[in-house]
Amino acid sequence: MKPIAIVTDIEGTTSSIRFVKDILFVYAEQFLPDFIRKHKEERDVARQLRAMSENTGIPLRNTEALIAQLQEWMRNDEKVTELKALQGMVWEQGYSRGEYQAHVYPDVPEKLREWQEQGINLYVYSSGSEKAQRLFFRYTTYGDLRLLFAGYFDTTIGAKQEAQSYRNIAEWIALPPEDILFLSDIEGELDAAAEIGIRTIRVVRPQESEGEVTSRHPVVHSFEEITLE
């Protein structure tokens, strides 16, 4: 039976890990400190800094200490909600200036459109903030793909390798888990989704892997190989 909804990861699944690590992360490392200094009093930035201060104990007035913590999180690739939100704000600057476009594998847009035309609702679940996800799919090398998706989920709904996060997504979509298909390149994420009964496929891009990959989940190498029963 065909799924009623498909949830997809971004990095390593729809898009190149290299773009995220070598372009987006490097851009954020370069521009985030000055962005914080310049915009710290603005509502959206101030909200994230306030939450960060409450969670870390770093005084809100100590801007440089907050920046240093953000830089440490970036170096360690921590999936911290406040960091991801602030990175998204900085990336918007780069996208809007035309300094880069988001990489998407060529098999992805056509398959997403095909599924949407079949009446399947499409969603994104990524550790990047919802804002960053919308920016990503707005400024792709294949144009604006945002309208293909019915919704976006980030770590505010839960960590990606915790089963409860997928329960939350299923409740938000208002579907039983068995009617949802989750696509990801990360085994632990797929394990967490499968734990609650969500159907899973591991996407192993040849460009991202070395040799054969063993998995407890069905494996494909592109969206073209995905068949929906």
Coordinates of C-alpha atoms in Angstrom, one line a residue:
M1 CA 0.0 0.0 0.0
K2 CA 1.3 3.4 -0.9
P3 CA 2.2 5.7 2.0
I4 CA -0.1 8.7 2.5
A5 CA 2.9 10.9 3.6
I6 CA 6.6 10.9 2.9
V7 CA 9.1 12.6 5.3
T8 CA 12.6 13.2 4.0
D9 CA 15.9 14.2 5.5
I10 CA 18.0 16.8 3.6
E11 CA 21.7 16.4 4.1
G12 CA 23.0 13.3 2.4
T13 CA 19.4 12.4 1.2
T14 CA 18.0 15.1 -1.1
S15 CA 21.2 17.1 -1.1
S16 CA 25.0 16.8 -0.9
I17 CA 26.7 16.7 2.5
R18 CA 29.6 18.6 1.0
F19 CA 27.4 21.6 0.2
V20 CA 26.2 21.8 3.8
K21 CA 29.7 21.3 5.3
D22 CA 31.9 23.2 2.8
I23 CA 29.5 26.1 1.9
L24 CA 26.8 26.7 4.5
F25 CA 28.8 25.8 7.7
V26 CA 31.9 27.7 6.5
Y27 CA 29.7 30.8 5.7
A28 CA 28.1 30.6 9.2
E29 CA 31.5 30.3 10.9
Q30 CA 32.7 33.4 9.0
F31 CA 29.7 35.7 9.4
L32 CA 27.8 34.6 12.5
P33 CA 29.9 36.5 15.1
D34 CA 29.4 39.9 13.4
F35 CA 25.8 39.1 12.7
I36 CA 25.1 38.5 16.4
R37 CA 26.9 41.7 17.3
K38 CA 25.0 43.8 14.8
H39 CA 21.5 42.3 15.3
K40 CA 21.4 41.1 18.9
E41 CA 18.7 43.6 19.9
E42 CA 16.4 42.5 17.1
R43 CA 13.4 40.3 18.1
D44 CA 14.2 37.0 16.4
V45 CA 17.9 37.1 17.3
A46 CA 17.2 38.3 20.9
R47 CA 14.8 35.5 21.4
Q48 CA 17.4 32.8 20.5
L49 CA 20.1 34.5 22.6
R50 CA 17.7 34.7 25.6
A51 CA 16.9 31.0 25.3
M52 CA 20.6 30.2 24.9
S53 CA 21.4 32.2 28.0
E54 CA 18.7 30.3 30.0
N55 CA 20.0 26.9 28.8
T56 CA 23.7 27.6 29.4
G57 CA 23.8 30.0 32.2
I58 CA 25.8 32.5 30.2
P59 CA 24.7 36.0 31.0
L60 CA 22.6 37.6 28.2
R61 CA 24.6 40.8 28.4
N62 CA 27.9 38.9 27.7
T63 CA 27.6 38.8 24.0
E64 CA 31.1 37.7 23.3
A65 CA 30.7 34.7 25.6
L66 CA 27.5 33.7 23.8
I67 CA 29.3 34.0 20.5
A68 CA 32.2 31.9 21.8
Q69 CA 29.7 29.2 22.8
L70 CA 28.0 29.3 19.4
Q71 CA 31.5 28.9 17.8
E72 CA 32.2 25.9 20.0
W73 CA 28.9 24.3 19.1
M74 CA 29.7 24.9 15.4
R75 CA 33.1 23.3 15.7
N76 CA 31.6 20.2 17.3
D77 CA 28.6 20.1 14.9
E78 CA 26.2 20.2 17.8
K79 CA 22.5 20.0 17.0
V80 CA 21.5 22.8 19.3
T81 CA 18.2 24.5 18.4
E82 CA 19.3 28.0 19.1
L83 CA 22.4 27.6 17.0
K84 CA 20.5 26.1 14.1
A85 CA 18.0 29.1 14.2
L86 CA 20.8 31.7 14.2
Q87 CA 22.6 29.8 11.4
G88 CA 19.4 30.0 9.4
M89 CA 19.3 33.8 9.8
V90 CA 22.9 34.1 8.6
W91 CA 22.3 31.7 5.6
E92 CA 19.4 33.9 4.5
Q93 CA 21.8 36.7 4.0
G94 CA 24.0 34.5 1.8
Y95 CA 21.1 33.2 -0.2
S96 CA 19.5 36.6 -0.8
R97 CA 22.8 38.0 -2.0
G98 CA 23.2 35.2 -4.5
E99 CA 26.4 34.0 -2.9
Y100 CA 25.4 30.4 -3.3
Q101 CA 22.5 28.1 -4.3
A102 CA 21.4 25.0 -2.4
H103 CA 22.5 21.8 -4.0
V104 CA 19.8 19.2 -4.8
Y105 CA 20.4 15.8 -6.5
P106 CA 18.9 15.8 -10.0
D107 CA 16.6 12.8 -9.3
V108 CA 14.9 14.6 -6.4
P109 CA 12.7 17.4 -7.9
E110 CA 11.1 15.1 -10.5
K111 CA 10.3 12.4 -8.0
L112 CA 8.9 14.8 -5.5
R113 CA 6.6 16.3 -8.1
E114 CA 5.5 12.8 -9.1
W115 CA 4.7 11.8 -5.5
Q116 CA 2.8 15.1 -5.0
E117 CA 0.8 14.5 -8.1
Q118 CA -0.1 11.1 -6.7
G119 CA -1.7 12.8 -3.7
I120 CA 1.1 12.0 -1.3
N121 CA 1.9 14.7 1.3
L122 CA 5.6 15.6 1.5
Y123 CA 7.4 16.8 4.6
V124 CA 11.0 17.7 5.6
Y125 CA 12.6 16.7 8.8
S126 CA 16.1 18.1 9.3
S127 CA 18.4 19.2 12.2
G128 CA 18.5 22.6 10.5
S129 CA 15.9 25.0 11.6
E130 CA 12.6 25.2 9.9
K131 CA 13.6 28.6 8.6
A132 CA 16.8 27.2 7.2
Q133 CA 14.9 24.4 5.5
R134 CA 12.6 26.8 3.8
L135 CA 15.5 28.9 2.6
F136 CA 17.3 25.8 1.4
F137 CA 14.4 24.7 -0.8
R138 CA 13.6 28.3 -2.0
Y139 CA 17.1 28.9 -3.4
T140 CA 18.0 25.5 -5.0
T141 CA 19.8 24.9 -8.3
Y142 CA 16.4 23.7 -9.5
G143 CA 14.6 26.8 -8.5
D144 CA 12.0 27.3 -5.7
L145 CA 10.8 23.9 -4.5
R146 CA 9.0 25.0 -1.3
L147 CA 5.5 24.4 -2.7
L148 CA 6.3 20.7 -3.0
F149 CA 6.2 20.3 0.8
A150 CA 3.2 20.4 3.1
G151 CA 5.3 21.1 6.2
Y152 CA 8.8 21.2 7.8
F153 CA 10.0 19.7 11.0
D154 CA 13.2 20.6 12.9
T155 CA 14.6 19.7 16.4
T156 CA 11.9 21.6 18.2
I157 CA 9.8 18.5 17.6
G158 CA 12.6 16.3 19.0
A159 CA 16.0 14.9 18.3
K160 CA 16.3 12.9 15.1
Q161 CA 17.5 9.7 16.7
E162 CA 14.8 9.5 19.3
A163 CA 11.6 7.5 18.7
Q164 CA 9.4 10.1 20.5
S165 CA 10.3 12.6 17.8
Y166 CA 8.7 10.4 15.2
R167 CA 5.6 9.9 17.4
N168 CA 5.3 13.7 17.5
I169 CA 5.6 13.9 13.7
A170 CA 2.9 11.2 13.2
E171 CA 0.6 13.0 15.6
W172 CA 1.2 16.4 13.9
I173 CA 0.5 14.8 10.5
A174 CA -2.5 13.0 12.0
L175 CA -1.6 9.7 10.4
P176 CA -0.9 6.3 11.8
P177 CA 2.9 5.5 11.6
E178 CA 2.4 2.7 9.0
D179 CA 1.0 5.3 6.5
I180 CA 4.2 7.3 6.7
L181 CA 7.5 6.7 4.8
F182 CA 10.7 8.2 6.1
L183 CA 13.8 8.7 3.9
S184 CA 17.3 9.3 5.4
D185 CA 20.9 8.4 5.0
I186 CA 21.4 7.9 8.8
E187 CA 20.8 4.4 10.3
G188 CA 20.1 5.7 13.8
E189 CA 17.3 8.0 12.5
L190 CA 15.7 5.2 10.5
D191 CA 15.9 2.9 13.5
A192 CA 14.1 5.5 15.7
A193 CA 11.4 5.9 13.1
A194 CA 11.0 2.2 12.5
E195 CA 10.6 1.7 16.3
I196 CA 7.2 3.3 16.2
G197 CA 6.1 1.6 13.0
I198 CA 7.0 4.2 10.4
R199 CA 8.2 2.7 7.1
T200 CA 11.8 3.5 6.2
I201 CA 14.3 3.6 3.3
R202 CA 18.0 4.3 3.6
V203 CA 19.2 6.6 0.8
V204 CA 22.9 5.9 0.2
R205 CA 24.3 8.3 -2.3
P206 CA 27.4 6.9 -4.1
Q207 CA 29.0 10.4 -3.8
E208 CA 28.7 10.2 0.0
S209 CA 29.7 6.6 0.8
E210 CA 32.7 4.4 0.3
G211 CA 32.0 0.8 -0.6
E212 CA 28.9 -1.2 0.3
V213 CA 26.7 -0.2 3.1
T214 CA 24.9 -2.7 5.3
S215 CA 21.5 -1.6 6.8
R216 CA 18.5 -3.0 8.6
H217 CA 16.4 -0.9 6.2
P218 CA 15.8 -1.1 2.4
V219 CA 18.6 0.7 0.6
V220 CA 18.4 2.8 -2.6
H221 CA 21.0 5.0 -4.2
S222 CA 18.7 7.6 -5.7
F223 CA 15.1 8.6 -5.5
E224 CA 14.5 7.0 -8.9
E225 CA 15.0 3.6 -7.3
I226 CA 12.2 4.1 -4.8
T227 CA 9.0 2.2 -5.6
L228 CA 5.9 2.8 -3.6
E229 CA 3.6 -0.2 -3.0

